Each structure stands twice: as structure tokens, then as C-alpha cells.
XYZ file of C-alpha atoms in Angstrom:
163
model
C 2.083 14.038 6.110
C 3.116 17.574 7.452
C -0.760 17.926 7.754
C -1.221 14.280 9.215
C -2.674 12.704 6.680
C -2.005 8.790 7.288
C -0.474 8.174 3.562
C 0.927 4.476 1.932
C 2.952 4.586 -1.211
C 2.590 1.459 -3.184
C 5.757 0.672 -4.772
C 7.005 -1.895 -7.117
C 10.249 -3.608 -5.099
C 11.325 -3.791 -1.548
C 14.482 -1.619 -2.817
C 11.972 1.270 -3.641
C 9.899 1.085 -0.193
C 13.053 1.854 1.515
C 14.352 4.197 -0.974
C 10.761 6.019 -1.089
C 10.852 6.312 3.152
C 13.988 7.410 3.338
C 13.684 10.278 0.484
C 10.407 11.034 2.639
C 12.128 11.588 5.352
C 14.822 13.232 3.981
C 12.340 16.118 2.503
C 11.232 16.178 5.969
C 14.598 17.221 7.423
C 14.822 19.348 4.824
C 11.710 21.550 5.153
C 12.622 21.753 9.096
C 9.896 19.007 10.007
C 12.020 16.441 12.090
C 9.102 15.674 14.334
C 8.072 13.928 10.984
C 11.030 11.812 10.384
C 10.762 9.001 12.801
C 6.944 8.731 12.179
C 7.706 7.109 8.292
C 8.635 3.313 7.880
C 8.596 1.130 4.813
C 7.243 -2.205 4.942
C 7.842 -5.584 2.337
C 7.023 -9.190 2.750
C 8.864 -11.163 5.046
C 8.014 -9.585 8.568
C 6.734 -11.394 11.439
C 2.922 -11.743 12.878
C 4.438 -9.917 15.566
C 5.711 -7.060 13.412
C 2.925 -6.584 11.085
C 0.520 -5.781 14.048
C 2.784 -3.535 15.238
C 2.758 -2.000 12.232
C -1.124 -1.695 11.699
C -1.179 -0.652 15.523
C 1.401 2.262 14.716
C -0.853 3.200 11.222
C -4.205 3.076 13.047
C -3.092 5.021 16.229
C -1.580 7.956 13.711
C 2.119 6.981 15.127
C 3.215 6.147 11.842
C 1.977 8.935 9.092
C 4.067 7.340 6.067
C 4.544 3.951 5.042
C 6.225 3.103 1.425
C 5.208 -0.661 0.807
C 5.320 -3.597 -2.150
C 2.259 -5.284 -2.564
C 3.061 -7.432 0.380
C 0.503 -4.917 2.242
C -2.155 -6.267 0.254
C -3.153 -8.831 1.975
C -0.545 -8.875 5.145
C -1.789 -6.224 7.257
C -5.249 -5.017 8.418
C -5.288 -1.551 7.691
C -7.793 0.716 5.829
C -9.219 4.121 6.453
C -6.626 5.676 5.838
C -5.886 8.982 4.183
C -4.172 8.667 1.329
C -2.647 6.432 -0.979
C 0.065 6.661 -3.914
C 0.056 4.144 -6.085
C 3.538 4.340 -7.527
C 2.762 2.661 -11.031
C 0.544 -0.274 -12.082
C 0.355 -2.698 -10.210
C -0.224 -5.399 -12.601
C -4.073 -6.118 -11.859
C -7.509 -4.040 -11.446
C -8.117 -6.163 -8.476
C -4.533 -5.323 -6.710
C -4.765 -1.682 -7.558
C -8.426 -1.721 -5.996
C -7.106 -3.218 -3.250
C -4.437 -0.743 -2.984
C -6.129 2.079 -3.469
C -9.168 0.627 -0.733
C -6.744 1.423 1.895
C -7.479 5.091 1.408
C -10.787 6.127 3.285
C -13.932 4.644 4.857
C -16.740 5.679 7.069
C -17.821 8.882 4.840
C -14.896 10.370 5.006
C -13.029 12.713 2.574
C -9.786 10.513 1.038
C -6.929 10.786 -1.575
C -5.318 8.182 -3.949
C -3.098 9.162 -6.613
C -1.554 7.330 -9.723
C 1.638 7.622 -10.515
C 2.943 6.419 -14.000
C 5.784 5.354 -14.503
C 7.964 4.987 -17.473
C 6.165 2.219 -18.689
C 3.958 2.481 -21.779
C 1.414 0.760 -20.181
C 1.328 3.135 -17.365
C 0.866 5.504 -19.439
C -1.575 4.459 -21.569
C -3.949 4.089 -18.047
C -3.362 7.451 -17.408
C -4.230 8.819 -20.647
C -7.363 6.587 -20.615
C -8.991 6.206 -17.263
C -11.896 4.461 -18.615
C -9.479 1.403 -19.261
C -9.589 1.363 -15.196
C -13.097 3.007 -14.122
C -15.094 1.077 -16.605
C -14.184 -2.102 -16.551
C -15.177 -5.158 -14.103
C -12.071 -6.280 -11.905
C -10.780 -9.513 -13.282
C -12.214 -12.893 -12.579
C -9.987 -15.025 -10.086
C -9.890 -18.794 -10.646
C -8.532 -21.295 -7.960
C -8.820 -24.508 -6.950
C -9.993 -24.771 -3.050
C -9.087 -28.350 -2.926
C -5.446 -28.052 -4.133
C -3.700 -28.484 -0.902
C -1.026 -25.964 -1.408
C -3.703 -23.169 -1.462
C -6.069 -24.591 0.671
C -3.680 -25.505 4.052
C -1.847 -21.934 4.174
C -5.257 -20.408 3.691
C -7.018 -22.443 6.207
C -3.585 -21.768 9.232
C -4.581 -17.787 7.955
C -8.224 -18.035 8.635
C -7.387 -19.982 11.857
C -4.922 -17.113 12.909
C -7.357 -14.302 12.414
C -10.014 -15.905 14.738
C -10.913 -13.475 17.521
């Protein structure tokens, strides 16, 4: 951040996103960077339409240079090309810590995403052996489009993102 770089932290709870921000900013303050401070947010599930495009307005305009977030950002705000990315642990899936980490750069240019383990063995045993990540397929995903508690949310989603 202190050399702009746009940068989301994945993290595990809502608790953590706002624990992870404010720390951020707190090493901010510390190393004499206050113009930093108010330009890092955390984000979870439960904002408004309203808020989350304020939100990806704020990332994509460079307002905002540090957002800690749950997976919520996933699939709850349009945002990519961005910088860097922590990933703060697992995150349970090859497909949401692809999706994760796809937040970090686009259009040829030079990006950052880092891994994090925690203290969790299976953390651990990723980091020791990458190939358990890089060469494997991402999982399959099974659903059933006609089950109408998938298929009406899905459909008021696709309706909402219609130019």
C-alpha cells in the first residue's frame, strides 16, 4: 500500500476483516503514513447493492488501497485487476482460492498473490506441496438449475447486472 499497490486480504471471518484493516492501519500510523489510513476498509457479507458499488468504485478509482474481506467478495463485488492479493489461509476450495487470487492482475500486467498458512495442518501441508494446488484441475461443481431455491436468486442476480 505505501507504494499504491491496490491489495485484498482474504480472511477467514468477518471478525478478522476488521481486525486485519484496523492492524493495517494501525502500522500505517505507525510508520508516519496517515495519508494511508483512511484509504483501508474491510468488507463481509451483508452490505447493500448500494454499498458494494461503492466499494468497487472506491477499489477501481485507487481511493481505497486496502481492503481485508471474507469470501463474501467472491462473488459480491466486481472487482479484478488489482494488485495484490493475500490469501490469509485456505480457503476451503481450489475454485474459491482461484477466484480469490483472480482478483490480483489482468491486462498484462505485473501482479502479486501471496499464501498465508495458517496454523492448520492442512495449510501447511499446501504450502509445503504446491503441486497439491498448481497441478490439479479445480473441482467439479454440481447443481441443479431447476431447483427453485438456486435458480430464482440467481435469475433476480442476472436480472440486476443487466446494463
Amino acid at each position: 500500500m505505501e507504494r499504491g499497490a491496490r491489495t485484498l486480504a482474504f480472511v477467514r471471518s468477518r471478525r478478522s476483516a476488521e481486525s486485519v484493516a484496523e492492524q493495517a492501519r494501525r502500522l500505517l500510523h505507525d510508520r508516519g503514513r496517515d495519508d494511508l489510513v483512511r484509504r483501508v476498509d474491510s468488507y463481509r457479507g451483508g452490505y447493500l447493492p448500494e454499498e458494494r458499488r461503492e466499494l468497487e468504485r472506491a477499489l477501481s478509482a485507487g481511493d481505497l488501497l486496502g481492503v481485508a474481506t471474507t469470501n463474501a467478495l467472491e462473488l459480491g463485488i466486481d472487482i479484478a485487476g488489482l494488485d495484490a492479493v493475500v490469501l490469509a489461509g485456505y480457503p476451503g476450495t481450489l475454485a474459491s482460492l482461484w477466484q480469490q487470487a483472480g482478483r490480483a492482475g489482468r491486462a498484462q500486467k505485473e501482479s502479486l498473490v501471496v499464501f498465508v498458512a495458517r496454523d492448520d495442518p492442512l495449510d501447511h501441508y499446501l504450502a509445503h506441496h504446491p503441486r497439491a494446488v498448481f497441478g490439479r484441475p479445480i473441482e467439479a461443481t454440481v447443481t441443479d438449475p431447476a431447483n427453485p431455491y438456486v435458480l430464482g436468486p440467481q435469475l433476480c442476480c442476472a436480472a440486476a447486472e443487466l446494463p
